[in-house]
Coordinates of C-alpha atoms in Angstrom, one line a residue:
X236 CA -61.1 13.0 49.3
X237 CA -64.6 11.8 50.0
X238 CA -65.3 8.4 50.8
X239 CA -67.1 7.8 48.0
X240 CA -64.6 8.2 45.8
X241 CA -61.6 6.5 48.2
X242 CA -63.7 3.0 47.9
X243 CA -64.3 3.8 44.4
X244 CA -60.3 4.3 43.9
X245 CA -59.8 1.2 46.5
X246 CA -62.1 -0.9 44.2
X247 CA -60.1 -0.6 40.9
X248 CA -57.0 -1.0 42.7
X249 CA -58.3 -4.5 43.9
X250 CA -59.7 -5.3 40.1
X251 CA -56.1 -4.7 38.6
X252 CA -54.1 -6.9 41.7
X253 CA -56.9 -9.7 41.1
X254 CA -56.6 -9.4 37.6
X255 CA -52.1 -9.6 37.4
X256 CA -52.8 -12.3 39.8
X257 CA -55.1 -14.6 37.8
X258 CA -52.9 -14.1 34.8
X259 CA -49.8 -14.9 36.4
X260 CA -51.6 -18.4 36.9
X261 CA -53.2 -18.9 33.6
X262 CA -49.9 -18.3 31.7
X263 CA -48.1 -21.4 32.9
X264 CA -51.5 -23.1 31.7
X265 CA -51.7 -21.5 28.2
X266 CA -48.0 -22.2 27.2
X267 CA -48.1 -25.6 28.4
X268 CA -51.7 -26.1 25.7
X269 CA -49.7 -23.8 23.2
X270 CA -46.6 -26.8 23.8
X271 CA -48.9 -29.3 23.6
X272 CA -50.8 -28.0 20.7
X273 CA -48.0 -27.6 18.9
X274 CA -46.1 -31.2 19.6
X275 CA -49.5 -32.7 18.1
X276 CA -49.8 -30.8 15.4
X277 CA -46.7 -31.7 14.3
X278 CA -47.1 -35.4 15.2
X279 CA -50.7 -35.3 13.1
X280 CA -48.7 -33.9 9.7
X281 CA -45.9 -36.9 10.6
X282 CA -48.6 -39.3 10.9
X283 CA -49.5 -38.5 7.2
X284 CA -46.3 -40.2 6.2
X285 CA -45.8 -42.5 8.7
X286 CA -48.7 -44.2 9.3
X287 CA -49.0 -47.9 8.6
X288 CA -51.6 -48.1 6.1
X289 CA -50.2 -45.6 3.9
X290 CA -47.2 -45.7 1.6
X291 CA -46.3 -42.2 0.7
X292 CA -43.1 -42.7 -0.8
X293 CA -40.8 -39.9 -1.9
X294 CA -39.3 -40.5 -5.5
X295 CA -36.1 -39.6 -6.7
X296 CA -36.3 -36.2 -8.0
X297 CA -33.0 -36.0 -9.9
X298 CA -31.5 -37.7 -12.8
X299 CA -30.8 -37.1 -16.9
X300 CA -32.8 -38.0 -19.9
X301 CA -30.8 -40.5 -22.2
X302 CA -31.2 -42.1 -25.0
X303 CA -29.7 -45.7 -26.5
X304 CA -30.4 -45.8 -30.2
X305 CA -27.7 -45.1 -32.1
X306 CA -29.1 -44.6 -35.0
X307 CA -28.6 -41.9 -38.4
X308 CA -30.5 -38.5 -38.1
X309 CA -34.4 -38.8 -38.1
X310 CA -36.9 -36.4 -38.0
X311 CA -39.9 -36.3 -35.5
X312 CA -43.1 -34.1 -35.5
X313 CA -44.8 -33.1 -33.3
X314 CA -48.3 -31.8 -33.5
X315 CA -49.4 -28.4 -32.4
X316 CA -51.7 -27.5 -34.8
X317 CA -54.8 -29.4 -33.0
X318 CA -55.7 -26.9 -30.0
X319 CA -53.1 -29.4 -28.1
X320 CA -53.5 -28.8 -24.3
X321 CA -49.8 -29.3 -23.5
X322 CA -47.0 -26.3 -23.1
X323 CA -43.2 -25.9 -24.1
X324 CA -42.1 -27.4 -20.8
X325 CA -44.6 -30.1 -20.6
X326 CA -42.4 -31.8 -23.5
X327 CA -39.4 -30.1 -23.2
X328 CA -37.1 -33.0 -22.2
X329 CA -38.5 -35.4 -24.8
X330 CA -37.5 -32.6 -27.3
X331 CA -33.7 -32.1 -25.9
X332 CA -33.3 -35.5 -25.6
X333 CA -33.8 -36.3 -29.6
X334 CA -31.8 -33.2 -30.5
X335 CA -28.9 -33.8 -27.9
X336 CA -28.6 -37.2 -30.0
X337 CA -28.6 -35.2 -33.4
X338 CA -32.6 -35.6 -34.4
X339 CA -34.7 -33.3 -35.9
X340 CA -37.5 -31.7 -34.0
X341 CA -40.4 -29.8 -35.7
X342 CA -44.0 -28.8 -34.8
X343 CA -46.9 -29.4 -36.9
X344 CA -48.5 -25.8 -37.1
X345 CA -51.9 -25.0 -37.7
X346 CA -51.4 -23.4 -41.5
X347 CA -49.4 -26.5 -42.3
X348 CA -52.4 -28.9 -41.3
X349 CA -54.4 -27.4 -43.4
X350 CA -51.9 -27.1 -46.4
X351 CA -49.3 -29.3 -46.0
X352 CA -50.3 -32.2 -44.3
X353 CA -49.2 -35.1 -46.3
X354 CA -45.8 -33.2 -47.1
X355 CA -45.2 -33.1 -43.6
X356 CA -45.4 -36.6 -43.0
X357 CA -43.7 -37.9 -45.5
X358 CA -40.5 -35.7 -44.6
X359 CA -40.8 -36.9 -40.9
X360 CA -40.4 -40.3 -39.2
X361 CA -42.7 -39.9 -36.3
X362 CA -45.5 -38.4 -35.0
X363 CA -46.0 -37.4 -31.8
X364 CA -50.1 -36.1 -30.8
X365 CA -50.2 -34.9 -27.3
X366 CA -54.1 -33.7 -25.8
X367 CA -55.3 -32.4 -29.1
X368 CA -58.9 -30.6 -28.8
X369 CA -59.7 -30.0 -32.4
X370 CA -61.0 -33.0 -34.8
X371 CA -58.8 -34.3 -37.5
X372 CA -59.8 -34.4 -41.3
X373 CA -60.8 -36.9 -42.6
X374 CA -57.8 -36.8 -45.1
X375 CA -55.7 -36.3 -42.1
X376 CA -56.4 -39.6 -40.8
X377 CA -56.4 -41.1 -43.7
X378 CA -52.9 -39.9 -43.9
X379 CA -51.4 -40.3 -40.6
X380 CA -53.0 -44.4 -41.5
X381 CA -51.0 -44.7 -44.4
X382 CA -47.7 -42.9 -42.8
X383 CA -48.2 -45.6 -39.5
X384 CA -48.5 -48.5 -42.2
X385 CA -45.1 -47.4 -43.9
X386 CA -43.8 -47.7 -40.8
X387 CA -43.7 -44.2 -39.3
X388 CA -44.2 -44.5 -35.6
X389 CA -46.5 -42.7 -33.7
X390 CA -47.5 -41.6 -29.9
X391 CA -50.9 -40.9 -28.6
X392 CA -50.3 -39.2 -25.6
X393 CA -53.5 -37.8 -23.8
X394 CA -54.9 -37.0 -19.9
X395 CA -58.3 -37.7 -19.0
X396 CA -59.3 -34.2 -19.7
X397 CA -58.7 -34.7 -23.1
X398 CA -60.2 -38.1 -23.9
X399 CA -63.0 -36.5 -25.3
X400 CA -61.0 -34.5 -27.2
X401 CA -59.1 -37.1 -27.9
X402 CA -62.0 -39.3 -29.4
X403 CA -62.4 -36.6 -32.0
X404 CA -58.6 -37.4 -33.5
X405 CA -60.6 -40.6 -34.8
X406 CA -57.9 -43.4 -34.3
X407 CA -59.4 -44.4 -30.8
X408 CA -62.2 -43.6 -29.0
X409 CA -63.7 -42.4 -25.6
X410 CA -64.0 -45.2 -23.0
X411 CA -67.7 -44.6 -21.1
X412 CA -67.3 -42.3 -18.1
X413 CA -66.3 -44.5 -15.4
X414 CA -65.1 -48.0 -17.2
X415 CA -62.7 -49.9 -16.9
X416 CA -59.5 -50.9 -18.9
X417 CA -60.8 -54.0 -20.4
X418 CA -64.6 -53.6 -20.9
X419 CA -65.0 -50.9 -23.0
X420 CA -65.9 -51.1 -26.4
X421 CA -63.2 -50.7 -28.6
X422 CA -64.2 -48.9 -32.4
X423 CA -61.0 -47.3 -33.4
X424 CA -58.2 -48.7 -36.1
X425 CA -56.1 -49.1 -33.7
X426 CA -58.0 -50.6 -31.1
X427 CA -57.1 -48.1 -28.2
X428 CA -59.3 -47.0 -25.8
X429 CA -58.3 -43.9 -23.5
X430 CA -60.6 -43.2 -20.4
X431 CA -62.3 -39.9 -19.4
X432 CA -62.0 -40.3 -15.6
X433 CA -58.5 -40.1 -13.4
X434 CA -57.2 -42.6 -11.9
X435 CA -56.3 -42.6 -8.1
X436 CA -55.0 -44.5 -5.2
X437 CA -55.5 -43.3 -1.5
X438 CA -52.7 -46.4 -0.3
X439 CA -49.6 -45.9 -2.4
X440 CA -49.1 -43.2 -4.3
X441 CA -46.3 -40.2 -4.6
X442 CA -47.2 -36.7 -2.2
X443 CA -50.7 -37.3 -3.0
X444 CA -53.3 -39.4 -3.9
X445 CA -53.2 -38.2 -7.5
X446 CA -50.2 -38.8 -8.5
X447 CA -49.8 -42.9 -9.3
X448 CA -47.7 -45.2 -9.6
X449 CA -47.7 -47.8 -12.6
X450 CA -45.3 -50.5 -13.1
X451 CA -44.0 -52.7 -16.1
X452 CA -46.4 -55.7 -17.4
X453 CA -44.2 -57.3 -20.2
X454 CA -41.0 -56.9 -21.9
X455 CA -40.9 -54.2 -24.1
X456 CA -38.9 -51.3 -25.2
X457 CA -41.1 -48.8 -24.2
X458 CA -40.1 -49.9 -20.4
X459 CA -36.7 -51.4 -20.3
X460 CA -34.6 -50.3 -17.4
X461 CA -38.3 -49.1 -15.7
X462 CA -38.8 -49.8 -12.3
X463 CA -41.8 -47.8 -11.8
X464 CA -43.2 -44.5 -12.8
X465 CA -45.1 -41.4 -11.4
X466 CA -48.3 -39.9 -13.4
X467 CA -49.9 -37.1 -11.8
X468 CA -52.9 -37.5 -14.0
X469 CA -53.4 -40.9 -15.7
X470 CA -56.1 -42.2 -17.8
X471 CA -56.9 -45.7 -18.0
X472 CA -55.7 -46.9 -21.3
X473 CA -57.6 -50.4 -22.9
X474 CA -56.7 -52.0 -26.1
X475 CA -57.7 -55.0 -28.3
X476 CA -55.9 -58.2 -28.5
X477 CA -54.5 -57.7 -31.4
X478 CA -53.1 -54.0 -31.0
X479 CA -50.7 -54.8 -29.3
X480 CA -49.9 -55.5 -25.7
X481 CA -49.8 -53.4 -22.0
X482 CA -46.8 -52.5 -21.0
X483 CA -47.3 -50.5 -18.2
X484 CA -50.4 -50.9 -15.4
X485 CA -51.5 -48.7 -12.0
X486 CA -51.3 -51.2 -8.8
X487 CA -54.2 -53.1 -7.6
X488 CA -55.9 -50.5 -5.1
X489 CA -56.1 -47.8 -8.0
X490 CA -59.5 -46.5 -8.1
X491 CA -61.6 -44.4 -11.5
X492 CA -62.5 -41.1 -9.9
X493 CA -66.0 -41.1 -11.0
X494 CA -67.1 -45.0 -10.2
X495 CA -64.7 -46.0 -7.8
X496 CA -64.2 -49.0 -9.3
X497 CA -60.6 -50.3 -7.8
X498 CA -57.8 -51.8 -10.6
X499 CA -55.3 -52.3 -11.3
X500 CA -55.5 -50.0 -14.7
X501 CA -53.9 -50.2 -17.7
X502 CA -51.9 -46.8 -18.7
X503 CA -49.5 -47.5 -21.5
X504 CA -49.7 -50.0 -24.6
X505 CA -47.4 -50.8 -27.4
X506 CA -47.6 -52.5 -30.8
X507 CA -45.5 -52.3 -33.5
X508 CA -45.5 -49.0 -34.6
X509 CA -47.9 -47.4 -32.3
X510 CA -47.6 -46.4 -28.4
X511 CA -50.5 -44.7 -26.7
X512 CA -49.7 -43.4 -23.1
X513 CA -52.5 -42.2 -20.6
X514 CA -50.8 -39.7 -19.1
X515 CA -48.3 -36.3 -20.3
X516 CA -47.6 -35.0 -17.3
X517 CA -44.7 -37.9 -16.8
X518 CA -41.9 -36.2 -19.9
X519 CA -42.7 -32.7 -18.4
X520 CA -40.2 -30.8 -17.2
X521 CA -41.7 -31.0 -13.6
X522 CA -42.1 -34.5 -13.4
X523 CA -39.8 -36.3 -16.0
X524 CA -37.0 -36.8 -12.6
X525 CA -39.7 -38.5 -10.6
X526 CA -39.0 -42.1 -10.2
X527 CA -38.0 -43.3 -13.4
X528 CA -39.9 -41.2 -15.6
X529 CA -36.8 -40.1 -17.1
X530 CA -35.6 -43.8 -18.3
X531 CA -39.4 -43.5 -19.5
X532 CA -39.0 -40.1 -21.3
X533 CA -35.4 -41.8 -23.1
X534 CA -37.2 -45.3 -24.3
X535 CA -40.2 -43.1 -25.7
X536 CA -37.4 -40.9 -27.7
X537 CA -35.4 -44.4 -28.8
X538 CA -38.9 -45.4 -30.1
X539 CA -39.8 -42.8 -31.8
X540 CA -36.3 -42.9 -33.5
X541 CA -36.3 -46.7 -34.5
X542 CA -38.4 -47.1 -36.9
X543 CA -37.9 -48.3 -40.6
X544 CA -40.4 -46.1 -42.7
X545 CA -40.9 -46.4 -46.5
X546 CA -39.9 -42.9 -48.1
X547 CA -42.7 -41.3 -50.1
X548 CA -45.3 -42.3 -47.8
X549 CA -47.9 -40.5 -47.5
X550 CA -48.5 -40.2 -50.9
X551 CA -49.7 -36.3 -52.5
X552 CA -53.2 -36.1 -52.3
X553 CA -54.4 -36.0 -56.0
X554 CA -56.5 -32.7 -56.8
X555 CA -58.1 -34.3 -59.6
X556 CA -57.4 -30.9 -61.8
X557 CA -55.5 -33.1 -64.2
X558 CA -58.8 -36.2 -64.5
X559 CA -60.3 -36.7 -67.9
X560 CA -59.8 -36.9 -71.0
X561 CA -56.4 -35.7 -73.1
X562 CA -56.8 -32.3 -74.5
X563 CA -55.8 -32.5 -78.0
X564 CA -52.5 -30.8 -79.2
X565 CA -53.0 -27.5 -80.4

């Protein structure tokens, strides 16, 4: 072998020794960063619950949606016929709840809106509008006025998403992007107001800052046995003096999305025959076992169920075919 090539060969064999001996020292090194990596890592996700400032509490998960009223058979719609933004399970344990307890459940369809409106109502007891996207007629409303006035109860249910939409059912409308629960204008028949903007609270709130927590404000039936309550996405709700009172309300470091003007919010009203709730996610099949959402989900089914409405009302719409004069006998 020349002696070129034997320092050549004596070369790499000193690279590869130098190269197994640096490693051999780095390792302790890297596994003791990887350890240490690691241990804060997982320290940094446990600070996100345990640090002082936040309260990240965990809800109860579990539970059963009952109801109290005892009372004969009634009938409830509800209204899909209005582009309603809400799904088979986002009401599903409202719906077994009424017929475990022997009521009648029936969807409003879209061919029955526009043909049997009136008939519809005055077979039913309560309403029940969740996120509707499409406008109502003007005889609708005029219908669903005289139905809440006979004393057939009703539930405006809506997210912020659909408070625009919601404006368009013509029995509340939009609060300005941004407001708050008691300054917006209020133009509707009932005197509700439902907001367009989220609601959120970065300090106490339920796995994320989204998801609120709203507590009871007075006596009512719509919150008896409530404690508190979970809504992934609320809307502030505002109402007249005279429309009835809030019932439930968003804790004091609740902030609007798009002003970040800090609450608390209002987010549930009741009067006599009328409830408006901003929020839907709560009687979903997801949610309705956070908290107590379920005792929530029972007292909304009670209500609906507990009213005393006047048969025949609505009235038929007259056609008018039969106006004028007597036709003489042939």
């Amino acid at each position: 072998m020349s002696q070129r090539n034997l320092l050549g060969g004596v070369a790499v064999f000193v690279v590869v020794v130098a190269l197994i001996v640096v490693g051999a020292a780095i390792v302790p090194y890297a596994q003791a960063f990887t350890s240490s990596e690691q241990k804060n890592t997982t320290n940094v996700a446990k600070q996100q619950y345990d640090a002082s400032e936040l309260v990240v509490t965990p809800a109860p998960d579990s539970g059963t949606v009952t109801m109290d009223a005892n009372t004969e058979s009634k009938t409830v719609v509800i209204d899909v016929a209005h582009e309603n933004d809400v799904s088979e399970k986002g009401i599903q344990p409202l719906v077994d709840a009424l017929v475990a307890n022997g009521h009648n459940v029936k969807y409003l369809t879209r061919d029955d809106a526009r043909q049997n409106f009136n008939s519809t109502l005055r077979k039913a007891d309560a309403f029940v509008v969740v996120n509707p996207e499409r406008t109502y007629k003007t005889k609708q409303l005029d219908a669903l006025r005289k139905f809440e006035d006979a004393g057939g109860r009703v539930a405006l249910i809506g997210d912020p998403q659909s408070a625009q939409g919601m404006s368009l059912f013509g029995l509340f409308a939009p609060m300005p992007r941004g407001g708050s629960g008691g300054d917006a204008g209020l133009t509707s028949d009932y005197g509700i107001t439902f907001g367009s903007s989220s609601l959120y609270n970065m300090h106490d709130y339920y796995l994320n800052h989204q998801n609120v927590y709203a507590t009871p404000q007075s006596n009512s039936s719509l919150t008896e046995g409530v404690d508190k309550v979970v809504f992934r996405d609320a809307a502030p709700v505002s109402l007249s003096s005279d429309a009835g009172s809030a019932v439930l309300a968003t804790g004091d470091q609740t902030r609007i999305e798009t002003s970040r003007q800090s609450g608390p919010f209002t987010v549930a009203v009741q009067g006599d025959n009328v409830v408006a709730i901003g929020d839907s996610d709560f009687m979903s099949t997801q949610s309705a076992y956070e908290a107590d959402n379920e005792v929530l989900v029972g007292n909304l089914a009670d209500f609906l169920v507990t009213g005393d409405k006047t048969e025949g009302a609505p009235a038929p719409v007259s056609t008018g075919q039969n106006s004028g004069p007597p036709r003489a006998p042939a």
